[in-house]
Short mmCIF file of C-alpha atoms in Angstrom, two decimals:
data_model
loop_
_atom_site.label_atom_id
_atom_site.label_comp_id
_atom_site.label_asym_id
_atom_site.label_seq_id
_atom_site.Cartn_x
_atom_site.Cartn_y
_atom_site.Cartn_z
CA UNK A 1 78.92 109.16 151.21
CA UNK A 2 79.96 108.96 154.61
CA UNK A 3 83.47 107.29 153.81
CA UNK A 4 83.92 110.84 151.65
CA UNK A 5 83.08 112.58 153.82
CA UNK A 6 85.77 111.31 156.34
CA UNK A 7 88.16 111.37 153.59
CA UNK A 8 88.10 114.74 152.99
CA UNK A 9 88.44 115.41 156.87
CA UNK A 10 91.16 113.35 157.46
CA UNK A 11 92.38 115.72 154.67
CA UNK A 12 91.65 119.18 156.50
CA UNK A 13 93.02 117.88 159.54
CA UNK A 14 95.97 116.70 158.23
CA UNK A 15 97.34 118.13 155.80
CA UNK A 16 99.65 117.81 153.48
CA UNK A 17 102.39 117.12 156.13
CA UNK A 18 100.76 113.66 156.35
CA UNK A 19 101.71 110.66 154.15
CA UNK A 20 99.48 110.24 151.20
CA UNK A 21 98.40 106.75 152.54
CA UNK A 22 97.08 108.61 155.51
CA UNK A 23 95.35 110.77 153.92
CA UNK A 24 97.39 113.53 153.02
CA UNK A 25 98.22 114.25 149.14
CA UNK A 26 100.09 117.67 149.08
CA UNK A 27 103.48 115.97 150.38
CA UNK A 28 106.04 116.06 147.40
CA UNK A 29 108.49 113.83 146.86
CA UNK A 30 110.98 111.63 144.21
CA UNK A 31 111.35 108.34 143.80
CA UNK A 32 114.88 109.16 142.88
CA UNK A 33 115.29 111.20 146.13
CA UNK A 34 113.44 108.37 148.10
CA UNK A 35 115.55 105.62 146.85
CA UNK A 36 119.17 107.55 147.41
CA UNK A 37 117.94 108.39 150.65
CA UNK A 38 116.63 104.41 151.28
CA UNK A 39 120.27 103.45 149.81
CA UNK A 40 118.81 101.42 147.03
CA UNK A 41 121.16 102.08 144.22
CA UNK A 42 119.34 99.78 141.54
CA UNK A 43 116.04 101.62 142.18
CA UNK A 44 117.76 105.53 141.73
CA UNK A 45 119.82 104.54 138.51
CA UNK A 46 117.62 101.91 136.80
CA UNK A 47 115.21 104.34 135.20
CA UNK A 48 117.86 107.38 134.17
CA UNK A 49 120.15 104.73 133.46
CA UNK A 50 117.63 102.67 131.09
CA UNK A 51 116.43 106.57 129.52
CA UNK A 52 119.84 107.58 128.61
CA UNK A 53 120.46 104.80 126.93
CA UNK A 54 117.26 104.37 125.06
CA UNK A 55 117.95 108.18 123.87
CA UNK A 56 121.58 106.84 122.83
CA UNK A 57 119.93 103.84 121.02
CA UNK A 58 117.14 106.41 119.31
CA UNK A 59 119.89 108.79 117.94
CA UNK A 60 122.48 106.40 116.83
CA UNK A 61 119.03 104.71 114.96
CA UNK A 62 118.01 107.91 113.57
CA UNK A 63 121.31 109.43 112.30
CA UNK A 64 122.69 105.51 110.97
CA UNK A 65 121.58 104.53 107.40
CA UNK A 66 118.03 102.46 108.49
CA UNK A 67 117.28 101.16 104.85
CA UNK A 68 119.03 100.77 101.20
CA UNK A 69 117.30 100.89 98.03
CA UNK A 70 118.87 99.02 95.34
CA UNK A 71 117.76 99.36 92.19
CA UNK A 72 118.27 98.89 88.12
CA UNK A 73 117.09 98.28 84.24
CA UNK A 74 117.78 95.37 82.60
CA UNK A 75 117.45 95.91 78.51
CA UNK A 76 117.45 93.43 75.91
CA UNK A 77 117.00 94.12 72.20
CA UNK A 78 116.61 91.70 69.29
CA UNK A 79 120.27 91.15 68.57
CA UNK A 80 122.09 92.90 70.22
CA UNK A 81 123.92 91.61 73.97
CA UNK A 82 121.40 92.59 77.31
CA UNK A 83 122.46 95.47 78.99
CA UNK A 84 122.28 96.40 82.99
CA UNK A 85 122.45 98.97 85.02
CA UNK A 86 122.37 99.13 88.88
CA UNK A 87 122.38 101.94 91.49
CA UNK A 88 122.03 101.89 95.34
CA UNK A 89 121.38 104.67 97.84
CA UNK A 90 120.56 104.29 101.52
CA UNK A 91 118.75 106.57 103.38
CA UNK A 92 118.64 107.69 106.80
CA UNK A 93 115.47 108.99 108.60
CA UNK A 94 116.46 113.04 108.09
CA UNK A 95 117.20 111.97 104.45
CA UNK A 96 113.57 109.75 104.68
CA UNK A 97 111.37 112.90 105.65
CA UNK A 98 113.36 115.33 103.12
CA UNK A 99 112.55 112.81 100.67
CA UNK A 100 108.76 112.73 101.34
CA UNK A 101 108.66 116.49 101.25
CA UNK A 102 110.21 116.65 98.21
CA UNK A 103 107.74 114.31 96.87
CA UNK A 104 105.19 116.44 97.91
CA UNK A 105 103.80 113.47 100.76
CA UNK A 106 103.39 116.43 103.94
CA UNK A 107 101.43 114.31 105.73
CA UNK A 108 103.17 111.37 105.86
CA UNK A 109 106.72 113.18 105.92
CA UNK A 110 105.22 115.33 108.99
CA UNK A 111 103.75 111.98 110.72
CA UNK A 112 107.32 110.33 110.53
CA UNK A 113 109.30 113.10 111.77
CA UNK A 114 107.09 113.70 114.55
CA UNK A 115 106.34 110.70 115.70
CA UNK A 116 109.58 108.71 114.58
CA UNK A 117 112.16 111.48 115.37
CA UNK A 118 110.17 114.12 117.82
CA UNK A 119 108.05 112.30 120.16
CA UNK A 120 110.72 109.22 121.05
CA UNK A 121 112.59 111.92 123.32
CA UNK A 122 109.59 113.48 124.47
CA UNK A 123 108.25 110.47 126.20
CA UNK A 124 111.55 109.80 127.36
CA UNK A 125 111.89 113.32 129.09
CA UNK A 126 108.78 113.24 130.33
CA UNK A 127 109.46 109.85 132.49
CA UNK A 128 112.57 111.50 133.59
CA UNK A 129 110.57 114.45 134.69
CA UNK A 130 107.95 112.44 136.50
CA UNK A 131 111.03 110.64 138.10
CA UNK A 132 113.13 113.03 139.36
CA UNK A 133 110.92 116.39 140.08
CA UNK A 134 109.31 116.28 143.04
CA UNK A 135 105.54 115.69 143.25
CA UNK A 136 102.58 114.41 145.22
CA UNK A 137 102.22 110.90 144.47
CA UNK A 138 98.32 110.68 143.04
CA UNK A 139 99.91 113.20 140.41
CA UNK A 140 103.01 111.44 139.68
CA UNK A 141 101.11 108.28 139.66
CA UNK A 142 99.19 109.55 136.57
CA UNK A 143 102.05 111.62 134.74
CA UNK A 144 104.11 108.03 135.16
CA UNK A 145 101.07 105.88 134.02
CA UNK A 146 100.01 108.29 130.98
CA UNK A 147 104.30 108.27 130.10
CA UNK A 148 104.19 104.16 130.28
CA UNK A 149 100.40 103.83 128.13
CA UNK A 150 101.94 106.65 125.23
CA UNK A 151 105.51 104.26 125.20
CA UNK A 152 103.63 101.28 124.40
CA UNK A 153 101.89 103.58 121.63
CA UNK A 154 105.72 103.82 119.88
CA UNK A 155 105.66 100.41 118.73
CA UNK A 156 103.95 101.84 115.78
CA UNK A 157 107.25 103.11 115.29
CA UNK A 158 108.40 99.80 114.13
CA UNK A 159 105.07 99.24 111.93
CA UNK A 160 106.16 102.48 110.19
CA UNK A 161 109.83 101.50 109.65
CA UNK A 162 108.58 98.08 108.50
CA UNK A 163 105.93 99.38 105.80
CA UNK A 164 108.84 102.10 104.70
CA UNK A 165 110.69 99.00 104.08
CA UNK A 166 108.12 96.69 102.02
CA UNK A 167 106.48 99.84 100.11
CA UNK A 168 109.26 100.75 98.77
CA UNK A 169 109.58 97.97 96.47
CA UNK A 170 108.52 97.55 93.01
CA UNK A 171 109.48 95.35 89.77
CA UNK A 172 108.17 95.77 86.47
CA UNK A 173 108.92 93.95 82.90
CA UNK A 174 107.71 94.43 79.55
CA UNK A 175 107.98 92.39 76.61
CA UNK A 176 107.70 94.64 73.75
CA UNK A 177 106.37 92.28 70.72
CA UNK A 178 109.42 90.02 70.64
CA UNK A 179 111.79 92.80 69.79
CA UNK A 180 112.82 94.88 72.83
CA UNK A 181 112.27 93.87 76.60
CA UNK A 182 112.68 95.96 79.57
CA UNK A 183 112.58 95.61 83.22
CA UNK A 184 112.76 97.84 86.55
CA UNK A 185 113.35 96.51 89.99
CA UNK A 186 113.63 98.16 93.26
CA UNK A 187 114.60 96.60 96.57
CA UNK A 188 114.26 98.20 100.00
CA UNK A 189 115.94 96.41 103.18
CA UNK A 190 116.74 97.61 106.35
CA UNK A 191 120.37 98.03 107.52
CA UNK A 192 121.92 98.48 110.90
CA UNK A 193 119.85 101.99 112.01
CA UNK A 194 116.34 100.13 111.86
CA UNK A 195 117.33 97.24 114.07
CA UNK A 196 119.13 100.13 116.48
CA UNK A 197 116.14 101.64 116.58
CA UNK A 198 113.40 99.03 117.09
CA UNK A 199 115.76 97.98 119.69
CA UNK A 200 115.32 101.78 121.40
CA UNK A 201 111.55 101.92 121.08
CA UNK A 202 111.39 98.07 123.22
CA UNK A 203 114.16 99.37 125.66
CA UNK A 204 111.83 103.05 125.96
CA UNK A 205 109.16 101.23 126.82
CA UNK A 206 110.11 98.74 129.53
CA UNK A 207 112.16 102.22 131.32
CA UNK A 208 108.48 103.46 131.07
CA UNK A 209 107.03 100.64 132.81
CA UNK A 210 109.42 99.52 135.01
CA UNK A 211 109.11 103.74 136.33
CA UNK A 212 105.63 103.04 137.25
CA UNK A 213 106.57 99.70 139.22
CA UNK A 214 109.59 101.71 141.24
CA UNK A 215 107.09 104.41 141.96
CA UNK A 216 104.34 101.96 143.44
CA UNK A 217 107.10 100.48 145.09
CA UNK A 218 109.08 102.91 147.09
CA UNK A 219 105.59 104.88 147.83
CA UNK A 220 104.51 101.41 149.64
CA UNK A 221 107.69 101.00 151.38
CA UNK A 222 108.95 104.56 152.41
CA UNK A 223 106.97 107.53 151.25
CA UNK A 224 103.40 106.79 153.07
CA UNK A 225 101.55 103.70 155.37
CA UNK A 226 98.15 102.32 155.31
CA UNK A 227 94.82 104.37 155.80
CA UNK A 228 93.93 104.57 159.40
CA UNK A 229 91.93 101.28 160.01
CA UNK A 230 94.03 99.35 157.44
CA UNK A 231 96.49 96.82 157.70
CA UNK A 232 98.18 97.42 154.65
CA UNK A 233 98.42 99.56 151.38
CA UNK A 234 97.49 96.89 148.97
CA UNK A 235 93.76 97.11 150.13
CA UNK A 236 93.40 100.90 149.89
CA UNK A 237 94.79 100.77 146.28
CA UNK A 238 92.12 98.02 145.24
CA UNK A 239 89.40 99.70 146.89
CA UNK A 240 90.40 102.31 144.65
CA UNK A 241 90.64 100.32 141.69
CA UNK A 242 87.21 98.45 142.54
CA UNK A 243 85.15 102.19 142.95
CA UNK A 244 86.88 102.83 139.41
CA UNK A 245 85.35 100.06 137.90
CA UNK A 246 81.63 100.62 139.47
CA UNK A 247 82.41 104.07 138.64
CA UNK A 248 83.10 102.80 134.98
CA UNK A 249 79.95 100.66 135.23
CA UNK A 250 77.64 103.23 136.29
CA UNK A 251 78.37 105.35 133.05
CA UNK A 252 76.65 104.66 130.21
CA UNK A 253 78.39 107.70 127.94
CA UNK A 254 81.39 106.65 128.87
CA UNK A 255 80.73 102.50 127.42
CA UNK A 256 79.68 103.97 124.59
CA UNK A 257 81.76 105.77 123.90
CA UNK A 258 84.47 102.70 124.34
CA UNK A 259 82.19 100.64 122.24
CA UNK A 260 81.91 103.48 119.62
CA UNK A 261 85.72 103.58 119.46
CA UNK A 262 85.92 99.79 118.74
CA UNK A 263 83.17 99.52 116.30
CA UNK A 264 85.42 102.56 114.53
CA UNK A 265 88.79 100.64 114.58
CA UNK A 266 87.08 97.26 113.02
CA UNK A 267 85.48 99.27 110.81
CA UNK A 268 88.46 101.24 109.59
CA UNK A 269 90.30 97.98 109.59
CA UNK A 270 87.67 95.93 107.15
CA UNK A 271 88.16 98.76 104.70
CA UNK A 272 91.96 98.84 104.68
CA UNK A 273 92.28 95.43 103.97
CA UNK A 274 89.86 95.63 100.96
CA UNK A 275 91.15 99.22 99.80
CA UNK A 276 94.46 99.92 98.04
CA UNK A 277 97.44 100.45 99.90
CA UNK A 278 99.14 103.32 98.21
CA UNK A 279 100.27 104.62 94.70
CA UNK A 280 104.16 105.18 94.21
CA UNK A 281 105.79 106.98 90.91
CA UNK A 282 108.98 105.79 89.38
CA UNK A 283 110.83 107.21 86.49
CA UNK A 284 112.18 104.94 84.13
CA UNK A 285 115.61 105.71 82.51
CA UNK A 286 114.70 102.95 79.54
CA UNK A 287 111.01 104.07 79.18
CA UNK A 288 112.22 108.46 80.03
CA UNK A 289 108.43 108.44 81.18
CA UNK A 290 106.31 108.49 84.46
CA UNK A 291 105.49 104.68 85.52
CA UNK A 292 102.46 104.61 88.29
CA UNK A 293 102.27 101.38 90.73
CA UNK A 294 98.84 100.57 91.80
CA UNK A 295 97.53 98.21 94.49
CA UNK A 296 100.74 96.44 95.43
CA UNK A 297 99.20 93.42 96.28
CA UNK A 298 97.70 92.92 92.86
CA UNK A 299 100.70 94.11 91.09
CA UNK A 300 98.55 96.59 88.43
CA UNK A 301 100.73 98.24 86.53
CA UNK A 302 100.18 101.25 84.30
CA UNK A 303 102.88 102.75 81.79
CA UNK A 304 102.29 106.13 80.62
CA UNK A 305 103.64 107.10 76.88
CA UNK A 306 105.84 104.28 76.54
CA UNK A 307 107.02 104.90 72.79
CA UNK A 308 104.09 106.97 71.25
CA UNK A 309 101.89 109.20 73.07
CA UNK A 310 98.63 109.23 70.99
CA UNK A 311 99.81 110.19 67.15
CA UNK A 312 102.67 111.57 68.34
CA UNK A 313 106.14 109.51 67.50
CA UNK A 314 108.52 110.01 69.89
CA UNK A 315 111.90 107.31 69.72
CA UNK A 316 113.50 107.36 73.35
CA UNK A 317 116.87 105.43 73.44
CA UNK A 318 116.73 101.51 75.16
CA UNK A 319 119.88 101.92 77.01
CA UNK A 320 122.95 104.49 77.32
CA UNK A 321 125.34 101.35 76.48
CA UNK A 322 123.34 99.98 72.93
CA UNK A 323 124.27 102.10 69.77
CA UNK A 324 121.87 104.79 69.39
CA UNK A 325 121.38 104.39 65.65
CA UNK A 326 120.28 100.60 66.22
CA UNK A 327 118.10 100.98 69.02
CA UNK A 328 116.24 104.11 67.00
CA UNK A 329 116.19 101.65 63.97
CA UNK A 330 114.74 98.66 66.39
CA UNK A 331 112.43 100.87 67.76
CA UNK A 332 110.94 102.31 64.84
CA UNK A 333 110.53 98.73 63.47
CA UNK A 334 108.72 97.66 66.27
CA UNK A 335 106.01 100.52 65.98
CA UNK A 336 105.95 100.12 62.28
CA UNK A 337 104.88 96.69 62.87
CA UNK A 338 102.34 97.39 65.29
CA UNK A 339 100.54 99.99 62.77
CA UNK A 340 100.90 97.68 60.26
CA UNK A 341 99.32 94.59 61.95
CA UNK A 342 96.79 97.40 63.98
CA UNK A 343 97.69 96.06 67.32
CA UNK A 344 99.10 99.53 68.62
CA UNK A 345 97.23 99.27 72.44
CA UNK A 346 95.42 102.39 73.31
CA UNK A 347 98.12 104.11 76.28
CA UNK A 348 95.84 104.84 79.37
CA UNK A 349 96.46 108.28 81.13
CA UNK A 350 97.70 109.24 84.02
CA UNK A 351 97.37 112.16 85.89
CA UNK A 352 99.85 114.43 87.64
CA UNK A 353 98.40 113.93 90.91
CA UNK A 354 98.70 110.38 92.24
#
């Protein structure tokens, strides 16, 4: 109580004209005007050198092509030659979240464009602001520290741009009782935008970090001294971080609320790996019908009205390069023989809303 005490007079008495290791923490300052004054050029470009760039890096991800989806039917009908067809489109991340709005996926279109094409600047400005506006140190310290612990949160960044890239893909065949077989296949990889971009969230990060070393740095050296009765700055800052961690200790809400947090996460986490990952829709030019994909990882698939829909007969043509009359003819053979022989399978149903 006593050492507060003195604190906080060393602080009346001196003011904020004195250094902040002296006591005083109204005196604002920059690192960047701190290190052009001290003549260190690496120390007043590094960071707004490293932020421009990363910003360069982030665009020229963003507005590049970051994945191509390449994609096709392959038909084959009882004696006639197998037919193919083959389309590829690539899509940018604008052209990923106009997708996913389209598709009626808000959330997940407003969670990529926000955190994927919003919040990469953000962080970037605001360690740019901590760096160059002039502050007192304890706050800079923790605008710096909270700008370097969100950067390391961006990584998820690349989790996002990796699961865009493996959910993407699907491949489905069916064998339709000897006659007719059909097959979809999608492929999603990433082109030259997604490694730009990873690239720009690693290169973010370590301009974060290395502003919070530059800071601690140039502070030490020629923004402040030691405490009065210290020898050197080192010890004041691990007193500091020492009465954090009794500090820490001595609260009981705030462990549990830690521990809460971390009995949430591996609690979330056992039930995503046991739960289905997601549902994707595909419309199939051979089948003209809604296919649903369920549970990637145990590859259940679901086809909705794939020839008949209950008694209803509907012929839908194999392929746009087999003759129409002999496909209709195959077709209609095929169902004929499945009434006849009473194997027709019972079509499940699938709802609108997946």
């Amino acid at each position: 109580v006593n050492m507060r005490a003195s604190t906080r007079e060393r602080e009346r008495l001196l003011g904020g004209d004195a250094p902040p290791g002296a006591g005083g923490g109204d005196k604002r300052w920059s690192p960047y005007e701190v290190a052009w004054t001290a003549g260190d050029p690496w120390r007043t470009w590094a960071v707004p050198a490293l932020a421009a760039l990363s910003i360069y890096l982030f665009l020229r991800g963003q507005t590049s092509a970051m994945w191509v989806a390449r994609g096709g039917t392959d038909v084959a009908v009882s004696g006639r030659k197998p037919s193919s067809t083959v389309a590829s489109v690539s899509y940018n991340l604008p052209d990923t979240v106009l997708e996913l709005f389209r598709s009626r996926e808000h959330l997940l279109g407003a969670l990529v464009l926000v955190f994927s094409g919003i919040w990469p600047h953000v962080k970037l400005a605001s360690a740019l602001f901590g760096w160059i506006v002039p502050m007192n140190e304890r706050t800079r310290a923790r605008w710096l520290s909270w700008s370097a612990a969100l950067a390391s949160w961006s990584f998820f960044d690349v989790v996002v741009v990796i699961l865009c890239s493996l959910s993407l893909r699907a491949s489905v065949h069916e064998d339709i009782a000897g006659l007719a077989s059909a097959g979809f296949t999608v492929v999603v990889r990433p082109l030259a935008g997604t490694y730009w971009f990873c690239a720009a969230v690693c290169l973010s990060s370590f301009a974060s970090d290395l502003a919070v070393t530059h800071h601690a740095s140039l502070a030490r050296e020629h923004a402040r001294g030691p405490d009065p009765g210290e020898t050197t700055v080192e010890k004041r800052l691990c007193t500091e971080w020492n009465a954090a961690g009794t500090v820490y200790k001595k609260r009981p809400t705030v462990r549990f609320a830690v521990y809460a947090a971390l009995g949430t996460c591996a609690a979330l986490t056992a039930c995503g790996a046991v739960s289905p990952w997601a549902t994707a829709r595909y419309r199939l030019p051979v089948f003209n019908d809604d296919v649903r994909l369920s549970d990637r990882r145990k590859w259940t698939v679901a086809i909705e009205d794939f020839a008949v829909r209950g008694d209803e007969r509907r012929i839908v043509p194999i392929a746009n390069d087999v003759d129409a009359a002999t496909t209709k003819a195959s077709v209609e053979a095929m169902v004929n023989l499945l009434d006849a022989a009473g194997e027709l399978p019972e079509v499940p149903s699938i709802p609108d809303a997946s």
